[in-house]
mmCIF file of C-alpha atoms in Angstrom:
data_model
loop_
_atom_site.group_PDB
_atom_site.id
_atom_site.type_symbol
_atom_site.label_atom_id
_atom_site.label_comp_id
_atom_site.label_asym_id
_atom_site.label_seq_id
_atom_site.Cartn_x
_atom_site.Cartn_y
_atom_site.Cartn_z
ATOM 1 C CA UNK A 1 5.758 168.217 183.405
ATOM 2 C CA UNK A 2 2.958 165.640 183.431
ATOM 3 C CA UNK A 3 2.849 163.448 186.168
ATOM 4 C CA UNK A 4 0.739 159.919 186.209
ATOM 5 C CA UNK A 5 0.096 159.023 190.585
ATOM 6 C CA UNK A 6 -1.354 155.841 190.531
ATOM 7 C CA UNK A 7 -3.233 154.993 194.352
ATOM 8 C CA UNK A 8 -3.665 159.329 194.692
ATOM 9 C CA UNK A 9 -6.468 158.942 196.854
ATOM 10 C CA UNK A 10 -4.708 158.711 200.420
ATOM 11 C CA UNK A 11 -1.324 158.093 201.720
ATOM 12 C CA UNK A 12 1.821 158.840 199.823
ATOM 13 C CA UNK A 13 0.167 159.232 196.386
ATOM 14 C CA UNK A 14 -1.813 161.986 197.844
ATOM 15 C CA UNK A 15 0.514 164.149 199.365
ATOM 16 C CA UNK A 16 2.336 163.407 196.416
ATOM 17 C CA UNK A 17 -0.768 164.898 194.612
ATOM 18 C CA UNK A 18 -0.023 168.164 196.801
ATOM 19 C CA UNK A 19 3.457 168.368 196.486
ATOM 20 C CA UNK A 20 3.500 168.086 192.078
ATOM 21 C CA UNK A 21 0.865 170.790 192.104
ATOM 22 C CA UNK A 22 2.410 172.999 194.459
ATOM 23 C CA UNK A 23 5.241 172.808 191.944
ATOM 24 C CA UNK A 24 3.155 173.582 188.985
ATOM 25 C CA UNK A 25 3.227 170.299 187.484
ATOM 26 C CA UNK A 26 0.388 168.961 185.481
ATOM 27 C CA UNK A 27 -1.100 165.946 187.815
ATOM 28 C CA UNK A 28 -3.239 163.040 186.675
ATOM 29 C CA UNK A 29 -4.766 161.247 189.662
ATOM 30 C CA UNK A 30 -6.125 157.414 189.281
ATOM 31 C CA UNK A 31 -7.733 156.359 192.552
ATOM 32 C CA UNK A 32 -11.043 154.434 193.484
ATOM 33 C CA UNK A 33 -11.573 157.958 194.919
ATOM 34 C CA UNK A 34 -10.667 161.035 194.004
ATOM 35 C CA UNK A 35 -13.812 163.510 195.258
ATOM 36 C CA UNK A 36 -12.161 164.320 198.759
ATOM 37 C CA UNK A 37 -8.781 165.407 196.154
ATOM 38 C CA UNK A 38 -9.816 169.539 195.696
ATOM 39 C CA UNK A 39 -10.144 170.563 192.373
ATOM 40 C CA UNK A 40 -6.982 172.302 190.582
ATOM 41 C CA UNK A 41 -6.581 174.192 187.078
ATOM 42 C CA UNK A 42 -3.587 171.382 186.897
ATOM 43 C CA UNK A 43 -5.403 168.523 187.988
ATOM 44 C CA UNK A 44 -7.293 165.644 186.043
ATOM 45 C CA UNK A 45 -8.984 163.135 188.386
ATOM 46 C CA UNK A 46 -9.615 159.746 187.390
ATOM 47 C CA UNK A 47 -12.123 157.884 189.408
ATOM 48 C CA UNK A 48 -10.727 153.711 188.597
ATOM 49 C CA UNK A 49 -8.890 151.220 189.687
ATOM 50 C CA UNK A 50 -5.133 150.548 188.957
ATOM 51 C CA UNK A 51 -5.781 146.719 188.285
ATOM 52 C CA UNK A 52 -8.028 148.238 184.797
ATOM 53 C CA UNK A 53 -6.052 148.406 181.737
ATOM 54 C CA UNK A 54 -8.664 151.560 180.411
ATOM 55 C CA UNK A 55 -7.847 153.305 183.514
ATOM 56 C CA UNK A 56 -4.125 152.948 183.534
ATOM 57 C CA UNK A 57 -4.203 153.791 179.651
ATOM 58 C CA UNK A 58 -5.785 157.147 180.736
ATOM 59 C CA UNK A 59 -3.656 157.873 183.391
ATOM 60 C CA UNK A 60 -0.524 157.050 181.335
ATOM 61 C CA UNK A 61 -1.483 158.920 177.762
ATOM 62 C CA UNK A 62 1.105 162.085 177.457
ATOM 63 C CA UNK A 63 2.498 161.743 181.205
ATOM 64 C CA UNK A 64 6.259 161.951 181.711
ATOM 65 C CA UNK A 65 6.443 160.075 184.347
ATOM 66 C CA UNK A 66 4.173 157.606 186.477
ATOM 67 C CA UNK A 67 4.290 157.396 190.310
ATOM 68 C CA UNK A 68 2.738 153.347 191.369
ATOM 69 C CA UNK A 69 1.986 154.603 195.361
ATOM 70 C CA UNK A 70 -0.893 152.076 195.868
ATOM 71 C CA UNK A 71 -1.564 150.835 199.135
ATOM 72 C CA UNK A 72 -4.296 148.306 200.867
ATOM 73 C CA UNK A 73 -5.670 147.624 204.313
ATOM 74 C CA UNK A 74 -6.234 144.569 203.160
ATOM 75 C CA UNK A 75 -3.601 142.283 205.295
ATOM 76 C CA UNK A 76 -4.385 138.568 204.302
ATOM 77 C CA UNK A 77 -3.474 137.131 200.982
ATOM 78 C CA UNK A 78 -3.176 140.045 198.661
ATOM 79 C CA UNK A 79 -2.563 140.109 195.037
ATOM 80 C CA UNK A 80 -3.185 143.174 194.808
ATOM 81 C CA UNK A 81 0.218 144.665 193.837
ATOM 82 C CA UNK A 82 1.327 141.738 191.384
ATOM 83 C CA UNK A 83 -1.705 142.381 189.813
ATOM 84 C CA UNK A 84 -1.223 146.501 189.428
ATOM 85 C CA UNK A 85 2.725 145.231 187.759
ATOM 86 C CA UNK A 86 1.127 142.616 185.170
ATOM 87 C CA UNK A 87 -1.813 145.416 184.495
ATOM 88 C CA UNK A 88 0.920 148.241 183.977
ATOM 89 C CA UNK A 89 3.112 146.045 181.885
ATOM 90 C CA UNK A 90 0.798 145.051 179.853
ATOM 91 C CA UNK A 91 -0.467 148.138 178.978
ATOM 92 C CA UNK A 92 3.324 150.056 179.228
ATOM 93 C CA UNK A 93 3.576 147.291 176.024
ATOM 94 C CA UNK A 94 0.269 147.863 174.166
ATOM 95 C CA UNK A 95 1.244 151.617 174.089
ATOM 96 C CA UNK A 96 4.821 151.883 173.800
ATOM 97 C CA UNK A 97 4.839 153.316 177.015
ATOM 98 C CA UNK A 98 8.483 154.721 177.605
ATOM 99 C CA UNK A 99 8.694 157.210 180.259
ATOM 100 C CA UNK A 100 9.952 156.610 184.005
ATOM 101 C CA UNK A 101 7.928 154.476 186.201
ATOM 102 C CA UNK A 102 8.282 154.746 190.235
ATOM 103 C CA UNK A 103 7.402 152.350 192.277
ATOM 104 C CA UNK A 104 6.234 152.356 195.767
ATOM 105 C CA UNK A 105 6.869 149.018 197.682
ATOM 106 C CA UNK A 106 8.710 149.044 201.046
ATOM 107 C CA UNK A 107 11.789 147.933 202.912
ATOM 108 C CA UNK A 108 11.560 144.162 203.811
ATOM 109 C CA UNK A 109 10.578 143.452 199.936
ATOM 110 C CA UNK A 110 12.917 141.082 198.081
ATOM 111 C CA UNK A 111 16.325 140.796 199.657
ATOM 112 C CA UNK A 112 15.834 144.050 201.716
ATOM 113 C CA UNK A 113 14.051 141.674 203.728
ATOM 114 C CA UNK A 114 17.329 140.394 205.259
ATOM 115 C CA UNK A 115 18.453 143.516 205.882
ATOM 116 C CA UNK A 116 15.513 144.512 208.388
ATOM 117 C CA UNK A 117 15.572 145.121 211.953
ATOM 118 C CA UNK A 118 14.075 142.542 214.674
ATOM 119 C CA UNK A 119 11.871 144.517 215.487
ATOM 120 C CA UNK A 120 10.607 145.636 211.007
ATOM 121 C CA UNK A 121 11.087 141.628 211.008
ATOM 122 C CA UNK A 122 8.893 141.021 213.220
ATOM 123 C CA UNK A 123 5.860 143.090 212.259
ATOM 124 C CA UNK A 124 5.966 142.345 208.623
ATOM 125 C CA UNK A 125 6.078 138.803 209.952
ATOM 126 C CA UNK A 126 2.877 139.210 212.385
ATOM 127 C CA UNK A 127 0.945 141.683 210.433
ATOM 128 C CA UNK A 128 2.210 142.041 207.100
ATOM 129 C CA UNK A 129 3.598 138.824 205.735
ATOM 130 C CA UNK A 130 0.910 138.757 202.540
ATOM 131 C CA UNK A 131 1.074 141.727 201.757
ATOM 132 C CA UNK A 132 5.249 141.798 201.878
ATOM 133 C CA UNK A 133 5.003 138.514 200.015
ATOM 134 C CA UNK A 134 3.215 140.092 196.937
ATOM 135 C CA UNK A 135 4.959 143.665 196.707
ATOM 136 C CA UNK A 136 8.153 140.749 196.198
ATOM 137 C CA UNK A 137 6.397 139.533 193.084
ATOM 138 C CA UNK A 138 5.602 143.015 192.237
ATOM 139 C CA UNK A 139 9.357 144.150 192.246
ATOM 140 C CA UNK A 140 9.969 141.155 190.356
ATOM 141 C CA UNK A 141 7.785 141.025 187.335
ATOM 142 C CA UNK A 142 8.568 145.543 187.435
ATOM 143 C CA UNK A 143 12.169 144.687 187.361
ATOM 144 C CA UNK A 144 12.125 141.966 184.438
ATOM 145 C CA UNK A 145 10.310 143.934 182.306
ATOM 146 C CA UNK A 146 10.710 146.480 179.716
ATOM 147 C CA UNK A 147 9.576 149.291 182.146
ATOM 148 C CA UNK A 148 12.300 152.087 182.979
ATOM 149 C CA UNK A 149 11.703 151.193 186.739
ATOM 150 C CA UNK A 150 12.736 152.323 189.882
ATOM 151 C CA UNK A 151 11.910 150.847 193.418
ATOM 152 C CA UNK A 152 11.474 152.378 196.327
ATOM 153 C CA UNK A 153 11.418 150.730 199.282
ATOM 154 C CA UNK A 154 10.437 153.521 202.310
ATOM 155 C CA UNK A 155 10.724 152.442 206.136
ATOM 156 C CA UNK A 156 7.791 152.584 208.587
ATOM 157 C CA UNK A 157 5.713 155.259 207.734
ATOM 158 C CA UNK A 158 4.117 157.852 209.866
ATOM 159 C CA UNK A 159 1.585 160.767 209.124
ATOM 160 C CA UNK A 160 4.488 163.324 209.882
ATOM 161 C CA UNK A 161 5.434 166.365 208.459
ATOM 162 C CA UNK A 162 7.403 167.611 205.481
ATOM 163 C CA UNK A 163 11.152 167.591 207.107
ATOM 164 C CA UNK A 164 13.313 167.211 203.954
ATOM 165 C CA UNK A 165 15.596 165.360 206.463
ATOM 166 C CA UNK A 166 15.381 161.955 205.146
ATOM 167 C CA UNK A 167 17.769 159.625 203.298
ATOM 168 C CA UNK A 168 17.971 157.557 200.116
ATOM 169 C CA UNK A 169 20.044 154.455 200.154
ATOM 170 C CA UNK A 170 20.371 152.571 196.976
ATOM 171 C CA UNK A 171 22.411 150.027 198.006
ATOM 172 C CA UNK A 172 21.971 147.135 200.468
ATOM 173 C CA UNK A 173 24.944 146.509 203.169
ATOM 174 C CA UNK A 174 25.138 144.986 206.501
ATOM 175 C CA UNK A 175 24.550 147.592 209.476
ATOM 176 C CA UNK A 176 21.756 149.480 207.469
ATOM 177 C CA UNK A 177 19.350 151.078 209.354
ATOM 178 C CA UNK A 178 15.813 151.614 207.794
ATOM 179 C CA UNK A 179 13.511 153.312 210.238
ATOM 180 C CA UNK A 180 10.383 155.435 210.199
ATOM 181 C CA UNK A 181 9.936 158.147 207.721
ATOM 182 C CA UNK A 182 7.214 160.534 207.042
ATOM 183 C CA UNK A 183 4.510 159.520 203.833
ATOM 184 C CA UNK A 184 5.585 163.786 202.993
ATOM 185 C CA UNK A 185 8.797 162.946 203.011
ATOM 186 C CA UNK A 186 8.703 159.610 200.701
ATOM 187 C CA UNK A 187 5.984 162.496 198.107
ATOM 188 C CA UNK A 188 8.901 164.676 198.516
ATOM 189 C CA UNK A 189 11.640 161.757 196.991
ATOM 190 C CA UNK A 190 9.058 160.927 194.375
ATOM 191 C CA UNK A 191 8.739 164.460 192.706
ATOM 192 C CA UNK A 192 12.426 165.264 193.248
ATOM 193 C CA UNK A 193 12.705 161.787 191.396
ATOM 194 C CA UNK A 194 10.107 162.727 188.897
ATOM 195 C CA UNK A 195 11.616 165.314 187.904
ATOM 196 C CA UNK A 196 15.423 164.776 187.415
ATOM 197 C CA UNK A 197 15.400 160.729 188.071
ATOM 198 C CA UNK A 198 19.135 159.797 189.191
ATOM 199 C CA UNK A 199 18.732 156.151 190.243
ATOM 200 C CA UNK A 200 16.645 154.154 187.305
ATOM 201 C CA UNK A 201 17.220 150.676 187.776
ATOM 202 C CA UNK A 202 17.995 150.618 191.138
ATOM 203 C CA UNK A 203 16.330 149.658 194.262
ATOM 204 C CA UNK A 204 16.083 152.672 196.936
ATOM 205 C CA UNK A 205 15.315 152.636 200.188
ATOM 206 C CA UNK A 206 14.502 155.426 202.673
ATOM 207 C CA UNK A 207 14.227 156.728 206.040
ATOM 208 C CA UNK A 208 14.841 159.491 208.620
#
């Protein structure tokens, strides 16, 4: 299949990269850099930015699905995921774009924030509190349009390996515990997802 991975450059979208190749899907990669990706027979690389409606036109024409894994370093008043959703509807609109779309966001977004840990609560709060904020305006323009969405909201993440040990929750209850969970892992949901998606319309988080 043809899969969109919008942010491929680093992080989850690039092991998610990895991961849809080694499964000989067809991968097209949008990322303000792509030259560090290695070059593939099943790879098209597009050098842009997610916020550009000719970028995310290109990246979206004959995919099958689209994978939103954009992150920033940038901790202080972000807008930069609100703006990815209005980009992405916009242009999901102009081209009758009607394929699965996954987004990455993270647990403590919308009310999984009241679900957190002290200790998750506290670091979004200290560290992460912008950025939080606007991935909660993401989810909610994503989830009120006509998009066929899903949200996935991973724990911590860490730079660990592939263990295929995690878990999806796609329901919110009192108790829940959200940890850390490897940016492998949360490629390994996505393409799993990709391929045979199970929980459109629903809000999923995951951890170890």
């Amino acid at each position: 299949m043809k899969i969109a991975i919008i942010g491929a450059g680093a992080g989850i979208g690039f092991q998610s990269v990895l991961q849809a190749l080694e499964k000989g899907h067809i991968v097209t990669a949008l990322s303000t850099n792509t030259d560090h990706i290695a070059h593939h027979p099943n790879l098209i690389k597009i050098n842009g930015s997610a916020t550009s409606p000719l970028d995310l036109k290109k990246a979206l024409k004959d995919s099958d699905v689209v994978l939103i894994t954009v992150g920033t370093k940038n901790k202080k008043a972000t807008t930069l995921f609100s703006n990815i959703a209005k980009t992405l509807i916009s242009v999901a609109d102009e081209v009758n774009f009607t394929e699965p779309v996954l987004v990455i966001t993270g647990f403590g977004a919308g009310e999984s924030k009241n679900y957190l840990s002290f200790f998750m609560r506290l670091v979004i709060s200290l560290f992460l509190k912008d950025q939080y904020a606007d991935k909660t305006i993401m989810e909610k323009l994503i989830t009120k349009s006509a998009l066929k969405w899903e949200i996935i909201r991973p724990g911590m993440l860490t730079n660990g390996n592939l263990t295929l040990s995690y878990k999806a929750i796609n329901k919110l209850y009192k108790g829940m515990k959200v940890g850390k969970i490897s940016r492998a892992d949360v490629a390994h949901f996505l393409i799993i997802e990709a391929e045979n998606p199970k929980m459109l319309y629903k809000y999923v988080a995951l951890t170890n």
